[in-house]
CSV table of C-alpha atoms in Angstrom, one decimal:
chain,number,residue,atom,x,y,z
A,1,PRO,CA,24.6,-17.5,64.3
A,2,GLY,CA,23.7,-20.7,66.1
A,3,GLY,CA,21.7,-22.1,63.2
A,4,ARG,CA,18.7,-19.8,64.0
A,5,HIS,CA,16.3,-19.2,61.2
A,6,ARG,CA,14.9,-15.8,60.7
A,7,GLN,CA,13.5,-13.7,57.9
A,8,ARG,CA,16.2,-11.8,56.1
A,9,TYR,CA,16.0,-8.1,55.2
A,10,VAL,CA,17.8,-8.9,51.9
A,11,GLU,CA,17.9,-12.4,50.4
A,12,LYS,CA,21.1,-13.9,49.1
A,13,ASP,CA,20.0,-13.2,45.5
A,14,GLY,CA,19.7,-9.5,46.3
A,15,ARG,CA,15.9,-9.5,46.5
A,16,CYS,CA,14.6,-7.2,49.3
A,17,ASN,CA,11.9,-8.7,51.6
A,18,VAL,CA,10.1,-5.4,51.9
A,19,GLN,CA,6.5,-5.1,50.7
A,20,HIS,CA,4.7,-1.7,50.5
A,21,GLY,CA,1.3,-1.8,52.0
A,22,ASN,CA,-1.5,0.7,52.6
A,23,VAL,CA,-0.2,3.0,49.8
A,24,ARG,CA,-3.0,5.5,49.4
A,25,GLU,CA,-1.5,8.0,46.9
A,26,THR,CA,-1.3,5.4,44.0
A,27,TYR,CA,-1.5,8.3,41.5
A,28,ARG,CA,2.2,8.9,42.1
A,29,TYR,CA,2.9,5.7,40.2
A,30,LEU,CA,1.1,7.1,37.2
A,31,THR,CA,3.1,10.3,37.2
A,32,ASP,CA,6.2,8.2,36.4
A,33,ILE,CA,4.5,5.7,34.1
A,34,PHE,CA,7.8,4.7,32.4
A,35,THR,CA,9.5,3.5,35.6
A,36,THR,CA,6.2,1.9,36.7
A,37,LEU,CA,6.0,-0.2,33.4
A,38,VAL,CA,9.7,-1.1,33.7
A,39,ASP,CA,9.1,-2.3,37.3
A,40,LEU,CA,6.1,-4.5,36.4
A,41,PRO,CA,6.5,-8.3,36.2
A,42,TRP,CA,7.1,-9.6,32.7
A,43,ARG,CA,3.6,-11.0,32.3
A,44,PHE,CA,2.1,-7.6,33.0
A,45,SER,CA,4.7,-5.8,30.8
A,46,LEU,CA,3.9,-8.0,27.9
A,47,LEU,CA,0.1,-7.5,28.4
A,48,VAL,CA,0.6,-3.7,28.4
A,49,PHE,CA,2.8,-4.0,25.3
A,50,ILE,CA,0.2,-6.0,23.4
A,51,LEU,CA,-2.7,-3.8,24.6
A,52,ALA,CA,-0.9,-0.5,23.7
A,53,TYR,CA,-0.7,-1.6,20.0
A,54,ALA,CA,-4.0,-3.5,19.8
A,55,LEU,CA,-6.0,-0.6,21.3
A,56,THR,CA,-4.3,1.9,19.1
A,57,TRP,CA,-5.0,-0.1,16.0
A,58,LEU,CA,-8.7,-0.6,17.1
A,59,PHE,CA,-9.1,3.1,17.9
A,60,PHE,CA,-7.9,4.4,14.6
A,61,GLY,CA,-9.6,1.5,12.7
A,62,LEU,CA,-12.9,2.7,14.2
A,63,ILE,CA,-12.2,6.3,13.1
A,64,TRP,CA,-11.3,5.2,9.6
A,65,TRP,CA,-14.6,3.2,9.5
A,66,VAL,CA,-16.6,6.2,10.8
A,67,ILE,CA,-15.1,8.5,8.1
A,68,ALA,CA,-16.0,6.0,5.4
A,69,TYR,CA,-19.5,5.6,6.8
A,70,SER,CA,-20.1,9.3,7.2
A,71,ARG,CA,-18.9,10.0,3.7
A,72,GLY,CA,-21.1,7.3,2.2
A,73,ASP,CA,-18.2,5.2,0.9
A,74,LEU,CA,-19.9,2.0,2.2
A,75,GLU,CA,-23.0,2.8,0.2
A,76,HIS,CA,-21.1,3.2,-3.0
A,77,LEU,CA,-19.1,0.0,-3.0
A,78,GLY,CA,-18.3,-1.1,-6.6
A,79,ASP,CA,-19.3,2.3,-8.0
A,80,GLY,CA,-16.5,3.3,-10.3
A,81,ALA,CA,-17.6,6.9,-10.5
A,82,TRP,CA,-17.3,7.4,-6.7
A,83,THR,CA,-14.0,8.3,-5.1
A,84,PRO,CA,-13.8,6.9,-1.6
A,85,CYS,CA,-11.6,8.1,1.2
A,86,VAL,CA,-9.8,4.8,1.2
A,87,ASN,CA,-10.0,2.5,-1.7
A,88,ASN,CA,-11.4,-1.0,-1.1
A,89,LEU,CA,-12.5,-0.3,2.5
A,90,ASN,CA,-15.7,-2.2,2.7
A,91,GLY,CA,-16.3,-2.6,6.5
A,92,PHE,CA,-14.8,-2.4,10.0
A,93,VAL,CA,-12.5,-5.4,9.4
A,94,SER,CA,-10.9,-3.8,6.4
A,95,ALA,CA,-10.7,-0.5,8.3
A,96,PHE,CA,-8.9,-2.3,11.1
A,97,LEU,CA,-6.4,-3.9,8.6
A,98,PHE,CA,-5.8,-0.5,7.0
A,99,SER,CA,-5.1,1.0,10.5
A,100,ILE,CA,-2.5,-1.7,11.1
A,101,GLU,CA,-0.9,-1.2,7.7
A,102,THR,CA,-0.7,2.6,8.3
A,103,GLU,CA,0.8,2.5,11.8
A,104,THR,CA,3.2,-0.3,11.2
A,105,THR,CA,4.2,0.9,7.7
A,106,ILE,CA,3.8,-2.6,6.4
A,107,GLY,CA,2.9,-1.2,3.0
A,108,TYR,CA,-0.4,-0.7,1.2
A,109,GLY,CA,-1.8,-3.3,-1.1
A,110,HIS,CA,-5.0,-2.4,-2.8
A,111,ARG,CA,-6.3,-0.5,0.3
A,112,VAL,CA,-4.8,3.0,-0.1
A,113,ILE,CA,-6.0,6.5,0.9
A,114,THR,CA,-7.0,8.9,-1.9
A,115,ASP,CA,-6.4,12.6,-2.3
A,116,GLN,CA,-10.1,13.5,-2.1
A,117,CYS,CA,-10.3,13.0,1.6
A,118,PRO,CA,-8.8,15.9,3.7
A,119,GLN,CA,-10.1,14.5,7.0
A,120,GLY,CA,-8.4,11.2,6.1
A,121,THR,CA,-5.1,13.0,5.4
A,122,VAL,CA,-5.2,14.7,8.8
A,123,LEU,CA,-6.0,11.3,10.5
A,124,LEU,CA,-3.1,9.7,8.6
A,125,LEU,CA,-0.7,12.3,10.0
A,126,LEU,CA,-2.0,11.9,13.5
A,127,GLN,CA,-1.8,8.1,13.4
A,128,ALA,CA,1.8,8.2,12.0
A,129,ILE,CA,2.9,10.6,14.7
A,130,LEU,CA,1.1,8.8,17.5
A,131,GLY,CA,2.3,5.4,16.2
A,132,SER,CA,5.9,6.6,16.3
A,133,MET,CA,5.4,7.8,19.9
A,134,VAL,CA,3.9,4.4,21.0
A,135,ASN,CA,6.8,2.6,19.3
A,136,ALA,CA,9.4,4.8,21.0
A,137,PHE,CA,7.8,4.4,24.4
A,138,MET,CA,7.1,0.7,24.3
A,139,VAL,CA,10.4,-0.3,22.7
A,140,GLY,CA,12.2,1.9,25.2
A,141,CYS,CA,10.4,0.1,28.1
A,142,MET,CA,11.2,-3.3,26.7
A,143,PHE,CA,14.9,-2.4,26.1
A,144,VAL,CA,15.4,-1.1,29.6
A,145,LYS,CA,13.6,-4.1,31.1
A,146,ILE,CA,15.7,-6.6,29.1
A,147,SER,CA,18.9,-4.8,30.0
A,148,GLN,CA,18.3,-4.8,33.7
A,149,PRO,CA,21.3,-6.3,35.5
A,150,ASN,CA,19.4,-8.9,37.5
A,151,LYS,CA,20.8,-11.8,35.5
A,152,ARG,CA,24.2,-10.3,35.3
A,153,ALA,CA,24.4,-10.4,39.1
A,154,GLU,CA,24.0,-14.2,38.9
A,155,THR,CA,27.7,-14.5,38.0
A,156,LEU,CA,28.8,-12.2,40.8
A,157,VAL,CA,29.6,-14.6,43.7
A,158,PHE,CA,30.1,-13.8,47.4
A,159,SER,CA,31.6,-16.1,50.0
A,160,SER,CA,29.0,-18.1,51.9
A,161,HIS,CA,30.4,-16.9,55.3
A,162,ALA,CA,32.1,-13.9,56.6
A,163,VAL,CA,34.9,-14.3,59.1
A,164,VAL,CA,36.5,-12.2,61.9
A,165,ALA,CA,40.2,-12.7,62.1
A,166,LEU,CA,43.5,-10.9,62.5
A,167,ARG,CA,45.1,-9.3,59.4
A,168,ASP,CA,48.3,-7.3,59.8
A,169,GLU,CA,47.7,-7.5,63.6
A,170,ARG,CA,44.3,-5.8,63.2
A,171,LEU,CA,41.0,-7.5,63.9
A,172,CYS,CA,39.0,-7.5,60.7
A,173,LEU,CA,35.6,-8.7,59.3
A,174,MET,CA,36.3,-10.2,55.9
A,175,PHE,CA,34.5,-11.9,53.0
A,176,ARG,CA,35.3,-12.6,49.4
A,177,VAL,CA,33.7,-11.5,46.1
A,178,GLY,CA,34.4,-12.7,42.6
A,179,ASP,CA,33.2,-12.4,39.0
A,180,LEU,CA,32.7,-15.5,37.0
A,181,ARG,CA,32.5,-13.8,33.6
A,182,ASP,CA,35.3,-12.7,31.3
A,183,SER,CA,33.6,-9.4,30.7
A,184,HIS,CA,34.7,-7.1,33.5
A,185,ILE,CA,32.6,-4.8,35.7
A,186,VAL,CA,33.8,-1.2,35.1
A,187,GLU,CA,34.1,1.3,37.9
A,188,ALA,CA,33.1,-1.3,40.4
A,189,SER,CA,32.6,-0.1,44.0
A,190,ILE,CA,31.5,-1.8,47.1
A,191,ARG,CA,29.9,-0.7,50.3
A,192,ALA,CA,28.4,-2.5,53.3
A,193,LYS,CA,25.5,-1.7,55.7
A,194,LEU,CA,24.9,-3.0,59.1
A,195,ILE,CA,21.1,-3.4,59.6
A,196,ARG,CA,19.8,-4.0,63.1
A,197,SER,CA,17.2,-2.5,65.5
A,198,LYS,CA,18.4,-0.2,68.2
A,199,GLN,CA,17.1,2.0,70.9
A,200,THR,CA,18.3,5.6,71.3
A,201,ARG,CA,19.3,7.2,74.6
A,202,GLU,CA,16.0,9.0,74.6
A,203,GLY,CA,14.1,5.7,74.5
A,204,GLU,CA,13.1,5.8,70.9
A,205,PHE,CA,13.1,2.4,69.2
A,206,ILE,CA,14.4,2.4,65.6
A,207,PRO,CA,13.6,-0.8,63.7
A,208,LEU,CA,16.0,-1.8,60.9
A,209,ASP,CA,18.5,1.0,61.6
A,210,GLN,CA,21.3,1.3,58.9
A,211,THR,CA,24.9,1.9,59.8
A,212,ASP,CA,27.8,2.2,57.4
A,213,LEU,CA,30.6,-0.4,57.6
A,214,SER,CA,33.8,1.1,56.3
A,215,VAL,CA,35.3,-1.2,53.6
A,216,GLY,CA,38.0,1.2,52.4
A,217,PHE,CA,36.2,4.4,51.5
A,218,GLU,CA,38.9,6.6,53.1
A,219,THR,CA,41.7,4.8,51.3
A,220,GLY,CA,40.0,4.1,48.0
A,221,ASP,CA,40.0,0.3,48.6
A,222,ASP,CA,36.2,0.3,48.0
A,223,ARG,CA,36.8,0.8,44.3
A,224,LEU,CA,37.6,-2.6,42.9
A,225,PHE,CA,39.5,-4.0,40.0
A,226,LEU,CA,37.4,-7.2,39.9
A,227,VAL,CA,39.4,-9.4,37.5
A,228,SER,CA,40.0,-12.1,40.2
A,229,PRO,CA,38.4,-12.9,43.6
A,230,LEU,CA,39.1,-10.2,46.2
A,231,VAL,CA,38.9,-10.2,49.9
A,232,ILE,CA,36.9,-7.3,51.3
A,233,SER,CA,37.9,-6.2,54.8
A,234,HIS,CA,36.3,-4.1,57.4
A,235,GLU,CA,38.6,-3.1,60.2
A,236,ILE,CA,37.0,-3.4,63.7
A,237,ASP,CA,38.4,-0.2,65.3
A,238,GLU,CA,37.0,2.5,67.5
A,239,ARG,CA,34.7,3.8,64.6
A,240,SER,CA,33.3,0.3,63.9
A,241,PRO,CA,29.9,-0.6,65.3
A,242,PHE,CA,31.4,-4.0,66.3
A,243,TRP,CA,34.1,-2.4,68.5
A,244,ASP,CA,32.3,-3.0,71.8
A,245,VAL,CA,30.6,-6.3,70.8
A,246,SER,CA,32.0,-9.5,72.4
A,247,ARG,CA,32.2,-12.8,70.6
A,248,HIS,CA,29.5,-14.2,72.8
A,249,GLN,CA,27.2,-11.2,72.0
A,250,LEU,CA,28.1,-11.4,68.3
A,251,GLU,CA,26.8,-15.0,68.2
A,252,LYS,CA,23.4,-14.2,69.8
A,253,ASP,CA,22.8,-10.7,68.5
A,254,ASP,CA,20.2,-10.2,65.8
A,255,PHE,CA,21.7,-8.2,62.9
A,256,GLU,CA,22.3,-8.4,59.2
A,257,ILE,CA,25.1,-7.1,56.9
A,258,VAL,CA,24.1,-6.1,53.4
A,259,VAL,CA,26.9,-5.7,50.9
A,260,ILE,CA,26.2,-3.6,47.8
A,261,LEU,CA,28.4,-4.0,44.7
A,262,GLU,CA,27.8,-1.4,42.0
A,263,GLY,CA,29.4,-1.0,38.6
A,264,MET,CA,28.9,-0.9,34.8
A,265,VAL,CA,28.9,-3.9,32.6
A,266,GLU,CA,31.8,-3.7,30.1
A,267,ALA,CA,29.8,-5.1,27.2
A,268,THR,CA,26.9,-2.7,27.5
Protein backbone atom coordinates (compact mmCIF):
# COMPACT_ATOMS: atom_id res chain seq x y z
CA PRO A 1 0.00 0.00 0.00
CA GLY A 2 0.99 3.61 -0.59
CA GLY A 3 3.60 2.68 -3.22
CA ARG A 4 6.05 1.42 -0.58
CA HIS A 5 8.72 -0.91 -1.85
CA ARG A 6 9.74 -3.80 0.35
CA GLN A 7 11.19 -7.21 -0.13
CA ARG A 8 8.51 -9.82 -0.68
CA TYR A 9 8.32 -13.17 1.09
CA VAL A 10 7.09 -14.80 -2.13
CA GLU A 11 7.60 -13.17 -5.52
CA LYS A 12 4.83 -12.84 -8.10
CA ASP A 13 6.29 -15.76 -10.06
CA GLY A 14 6.04 -18.03 -6.99
CA ARG A 15 9.73 -17.94 -6.12
CA CYS A 16 10.35 -17.82 -2.37
CA ASN A 17 12.84 -15.24 -1.12
CA VAL A 18 14.11 -17.51 1.61
CA GLN A 19 17.75 -18.56 1.65
CA HIS A 20 19.08 -21.19 4.01
CA GLY A 21 22.28 -20.17 5.70
CA ASN A 22 24.58 -21.69 8.30
CA VAL A 23 23.41 -25.22 7.52
CA ARG A 24 25.83 -27.47 9.37
CA GLU A 25 24.35 -30.93 8.87
CA THR A 26 24.90 -30.96 5.11
CA TYR A 27 25.01 -34.76 5.13
CA ARG A 28 21.22 -34.71 5.29
CA TYR A 29 21.16 -33.63 1.64
CA LEU A 30 23.13 -36.73 0.67
CA THR A 31 20.73 -39.06 2.47
CA ASP A 32 18.10 -38.00 -0.09
CA ILE A 33 20.39 -37.72 -3.10
CA PHE A 34 17.55 -38.11 -5.62
CA THR A 35 15.67 -35.01 -4.40
CA THR A 36 18.96 -33.12 -4.05
CA LEU A 37 19.81 -33.78 -7.70
CA VAL A 38 16.32 -32.81 -8.83
CA ASP A 39 16.54 -29.53 -6.90
CA LEU A 40 19.94 -28.60 -8.37
CA PRO A 41 20.10 -25.89 -11.06
CA TRP A 42 20.14 -27.20 -14.61
CA ARG A 43 23.85 -26.54 -15.17
CA PHE A 44 24.79 -28.66 -12.15
CA SER A 45 22.26 -31.37 -13.04
CA LEU A 46 23.74 -31.70 -16.53
CA LEU A 47 27.24 -31.77 -15.06
CA VAL A 48 26.28 -34.60 -12.69
CA PHE A 49 24.52 -36.40 -15.57
CA ILE A 50 27.66 -36.26 -17.74
CA LEU A 51 30.03 -37.17 -14.91
CA ALA A 52 27.91 -40.15 -13.82
CA TYR A 53 28.34 -41.79 -17.22
CA ALA A 54 31.87 -40.60 -17.98
CA LEU A 55 33.29 -41.73 -14.64
CA THR A 56 31.52 -45.09 -14.87
CA TRP A 57 32.94 -45.68 -18.35
CA LEU A 58 36.41 -44.63 -17.23
CA PHE A 59 36.27 -46.79 -14.10
CA PHE A 60 35.27 -49.97 -15.92
CA GLY A 61 37.58 -49.15 -18.83
CA LEU A 62 40.46 -49.04 -16.37
CA ILE A 63 39.46 -52.42 -14.93
CA TRP A 64 39.23 -53.96 -18.42
CA TRP A 65 42.72 -52.63 -19.14
CA VAL A 66 44.06 -53.99 -15.83
CA ILE A 67 42.62 -57.44 -16.63
CA ALA A 68 44.22 -57.40 -20.06
CA TYR A 69 47.53 -56.22 -18.63
CA SER A 70 47.57 -58.76 -15.79
CA ARG A 71 46.77 -61.67 -18.14
CA GLY A 72 49.51 -60.64 -20.55
CA ASP A 73 47.12 -59.89 -23.42
CA LEU A 74 48.98 -56.69 -24.25
CA GLU A 75 52.23 -58.67 -24.62
CA HIS A 76 50.70 -61.10 -27.12
CA LEU A 77 49.17 -58.64 -29.57
CA GLY A 78 49.05 -60.23 -33.00
CA ASP A 79 49.68 -63.72 -31.61
CA GLY A 80 47.10 -65.97 -33.25
CA ALA A 81 47.72 -68.78 -30.80
CA TRP A 82 46.89 -66.59 -27.77
CA THR A 83 43.27 -66.19 -26.63
CA PRO A 84 42.89 -62.78 -24.95
CA CYS A 85 40.14 -61.76 -22.55
CA VAL A 86 38.85 -59.23 -25.07
CA ASN A 87 39.73 -59.52 -28.71
CA ASN A 88 41.48 -56.51 -30.30
CA LEU A 89 42.00 -54.71 -26.98
CA ASN A 90 45.43 -53.14 -27.42
CA GLY A 91 45.54 -50.34 -24.84
CA PHE A 92 43.62 -48.13 -22.47
CA VAL A 93 41.79 -46.26 -25.23
CA SER A 94 40.42 -49.46 -26.72
CA ALA A 95 39.51 -50.66 -23.20
CA PHE A 96 37.63 -47.40 -22.64
CA LEU A 97 35.77 -47.83 -25.94
CA PHE A 98 34.92 -51.42 -25.01
CA SER A 99 33.57 -50.19 -21.67
CA ILE A 100 31.30 -47.69 -23.48
CA GLU A 101 30.09 -50.36 -25.90
CA THR A 102 29.34 -52.75 -23.04
CA GLU A 103 27.43 -50.30 -20.83
CA THR A 104 25.45 -48.60 -23.58
CA THR A 105 24.79 -51.86 -25.50
CA ILE A 106 25.81 -50.10 -28.70
CA GLY A 107 26.99 -53.43 -30.08
CA TYR A 108 30.38 -55.06 -30.40
CA GLY A 109 32.38 -54.72 -33.57
CA HIS A 110 35.69 -56.53 -33.65
CA ARG A 111 36.23 -55.96 -29.88
CA VAL A 112 34.37 -58.74 -28.08
CA ILE A 113 34.88 -60.73 -24.88
CA THR A 114 35.95 -64.35 -25.18
CA ASP A 115 34.91 -67.40 -23.16
CA GLN A 116 38.43 -67.96 -21.79
CA CYS A 117 38.21 -65.11 -19.27
CA PRO A 118 36.06 -65.84 -16.15
CA GLN A 119 37.03 -62.58 -14.45
CA GLY A 120 35.92 -60.72 -17.57
CA THR A 121 32.58 -62.52 -17.49
CA VAL A 122 32.01 -61.44 -13.89
CA LEU A 123 33.03 -57.87 -14.71
CA LEU A 124 30.67 -57.87 -17.69
CA LEU A 125 27.77 -58.87 -15.43
CA LEU A 126 28.66 -56.19 -12.87
CA GLN A 127 28.93 -53.46 -15.49
CA ALA A 128 25.64 -54.45 -17.11
CA ILE A 129 23.84 -54.35 -13.74
CA LEU A 130 25.47 -51.12 -12.57
CA GLY A 131 24.90 -49.52 -15.97
CA SER A 132 21.18 -50.29 -15.76
CA MET A 133 21.06 -48.76 -12.28
CA VAL A 134 22.84 -45.59 -13.44
CA ASN A 135 20.48 -45.32 -16.41
CA ALA A 136 17.39 -45.70 -14.23
CA PHE A 137 18.63 -43.20 -11.65
CA MET A 138 19.82 -40.48 -14.02
CA VAL A 139 16.93 -40.79 -16.50
CA GLY A 140 14.51 -40.68 -13.56
CA CYS A 141 16.16 -37.48 -12.28
CA MET A 142 16.00 -35.86 -15.71
CA PHE A 143 12.37 -36.87 -16.23
CA VAL A 144 11.27 -35.49 -12.86
CA LYS A 145 13.22 -32.29 -13.44
CA ILE A 146 11.74 -31.78 -16.92
CA SER A 147 8.20 -32.49 -15.70
CA GLN A 148 8.35 -29.98 -12.84
CA PRO A 149 5.36 -27.60 -13.07
CA ASN A 150 7.35 -24.35 -12.98
CA LYS A 151 6.68 -23.52 -16.63
CA ARG A 152 3.07 -24.71 -16.46
CA ALA A 153 2.48 -22.10 -13.78
CA GLU A 154 3.36 -19.36 -16.29
CA THR A 155 -0.11 -19.75 -17.83
CA LEU A 156 -1.91 -19.51 -14.48
CA VAL A 157 -2.71 -15.82 -14.10
CA PHE A 158 -3.73 -13.99 -10.93
CA SER A 159 -5.22 -10.52 -10.83
CA SER A 160 -2.70 -7.75 -10.23
CA HIS A 161 -4.67 -6.33 -7.29
CA ALA A 162 -6.94 -7.68 -4.60
CA VAL A 163 -9.98 -5.61 -3.61
CA VAL A 164 -12.14 -5.29 -0.52
CA ALA A 165 -15.79 -4.76 -1.39
CA LEU A 166 -19.32 -5.82 -0.52
CA ARG A 167 -20.64 -9.04 -1.99
CA ASP A 168 -24.13 -10.17 -0.98
CA GLU A 169 -24.00 -7.49 1.72
CA ARG A 170 -20.87 -9.06 3.22
CA LEU A 171 -17.46 -7.45 3.24
CA CYS A 172 -15.06 -9.64 1.25
CA LEU A 173 -11.45 -9.66 0.11
CA MET A 174 -11.49 -10.77 -3.54
CA PHE A 175 -9.10 -11.55 -6.38
CA ARG A 176 -9.33 -13.44 -9.67
CA VAL A 177 -7.45 -16.42 -11.06
CA GLY A 178 -7.56 -17.90 -14.54
CA ASP A 179 -5.89 -20.55 -16.69
CA LEU A 180 -4.76 -19.60 -20.21
CA ARG A 181 -4.30 -23.14 -21.51
CA ASP A 182 -6.94 -25.40 -22.99
CA SER A 183 -5.68 -28.37 -20.95
CA HIS A 184 -7.36 -28.19 -17.57
CA ILE A 185 -6.00 -28.39 -14.05
CA VAL A 186 -7.57 -31.46 -12.45
CA GLU A 187 -8.52 -31.47 -8.76
CA ALA A 188 -7.54 -27.82 -8.46
CA SER A 189 -7.69 -26.40 -4.96
CA ILE A 190 -6.75 -23.01 -3.58
CA ARG A 191 -5.73 -21.71 -0.19
CA ALA A 192 -4.40 -18.42 1.14
CA LYS A 193 -1.98 -17.49 3.91
CA LEU A 194 -1.61 -14.16 5.67
CA ILE A 195 2.05 -13.59 6.50
CA ARG A 196 3.00 -10.87 8.94
CA SER A 197 5.02 -10.43 12.08
CA LYS A 198 3.19 -10.35 15.38
CA GLN A 199 3.81 -10.16 19.10
CA THR A 200 2.07 -12.53 21.49
CA ARG A 201 0.45 -11.48 24.74
CA GLU A 202 3.48 -12.86 26.57
CA GLY A 203 5.74 -10.47 24.66
CA GLU A 204 7.21 -13.04 22.26
CA PHE A 205 7.93 -11.62 18.78
CA ILE A 206 7.12 -14.02 15.94
CA PRO A 207 8.51 -12.95 12.55
CA LEU A 208 6.64 -14.05 9.43
CA ASP A 209 3.77 -15.65 11.29
CA GLN A 210 1.36 -17.55 9.04
CA THR A 211 -2.41 -17.38 9.41
CA ASP A 212 -4.99 -19.17 7.26
CA LEU A 213 -7.41 -17.05 5.25
CA SER A 214 -10.61 -18.96 4.60
CA VAL A 215 -11.42 -19.08 0.88
CA GLY A 216 -14.22 -21.65 1.09
CA PHE A 217 -12.76 -24.67 2.85
CA GLU A 218 -15.90 -25.15 4.95
CA THR A 219 -18.23 -25.01 1.94
CA GLY A 220 -15.99 -26.71 -0.64
CA ASP A 221 -15.57 -23.51 -2.67
CA ASP A 222 -11.79 -23.90 -2.38
CA ARG A 223 -12.00 -26.78 -4.91
CA LEU A 224 -12.05 -25.11 -8.30
CA PHE A 225 -13.37 -26.05 -11.73
CA LEU A 226 -10.89 -23.82 -13.49
CA VAL A 227 -12.19 -23.65 -17.05
CA SER A 228 -12.82 -19.90 -16.92
CA PRO A 229 -11.53 -17.06 -14.71
CA LEU A 230 -12.93 -17.31 -11.18
CA VAL A 231 -13.29 -14.78 -8.37
CA ILE A 232 -11.87 -16.09 -5.12
CA SER A 233 -13.46 -14.52 -2.05
CA HIS A 234 -12.46 -14.34 1.60
CA GLU A 235 -15.28 -13.15 3.83
CA ILE A 236 -14.13 -10.70 6.50
CA ASP A 237 -16.09 -11.91 9.51
CA GLU A 238 -15.34 -12.53 13.17
CA ARG A 239 -12.96 -15.37 12.29
CA SER A 240 -10.99 -13.30 9.79
CA PRO A 241 -7.65 -11.73 10.85
CA PHE A 242 -8.84 -8.54 9.09
CA TRP A 243 -11.97 -8.23 11.28
CA ASP A 244 -10.56 -5.61 13.60
CA VAL A 245 -8.36 -3.85 11.01
CA SER A 246 -9.50 -0.42 9.80
CA ARG A 247 -9.01 0.88 6.29
CA HIS A 248 -6.37 3.35 7.47
CA GLN A 249 -4.51 0.60 9.31
CA LEU A 250 -4.80 -1.71 6.30
CA GLU A 251 -3.08 0.87 4.09
CA LYS A 252 -0.06 1.27 6.38
CA ASP A 253 0.21 -2.22 7.84
CA ASP A 254 3.07 -4.46 6.71
CA PHE A 255 1.75 -7.87 5.61
CA GLU A 256 1.63 -10.21 2.66
CA ILE A 257 -1.01 -12.60 1.34
CA VAL A 258 0.32 -15.74 -0.33
CA VAL A 259 -2.13 -17.66 -2.52
CA ILE A 260 -1.36 -21.31 -3.28
CA LEU A 261 -3.08 -23.06 -6.18
CA GLU A 262 -2.55 -26.82 -6.38
CA GLY A 263 -3.71 -29.39 -8.88
CA MET A 264 -2.69 -31.96 -11.49
CA VAL A 265 -2.06 -31.21 -15.12
CA GLU A 266 -4.60 -33.02 -17.28
CA ALA A 267 -2.09 -33.93 -19.98
CA THR A 268 0.38 -35.59 -17.61
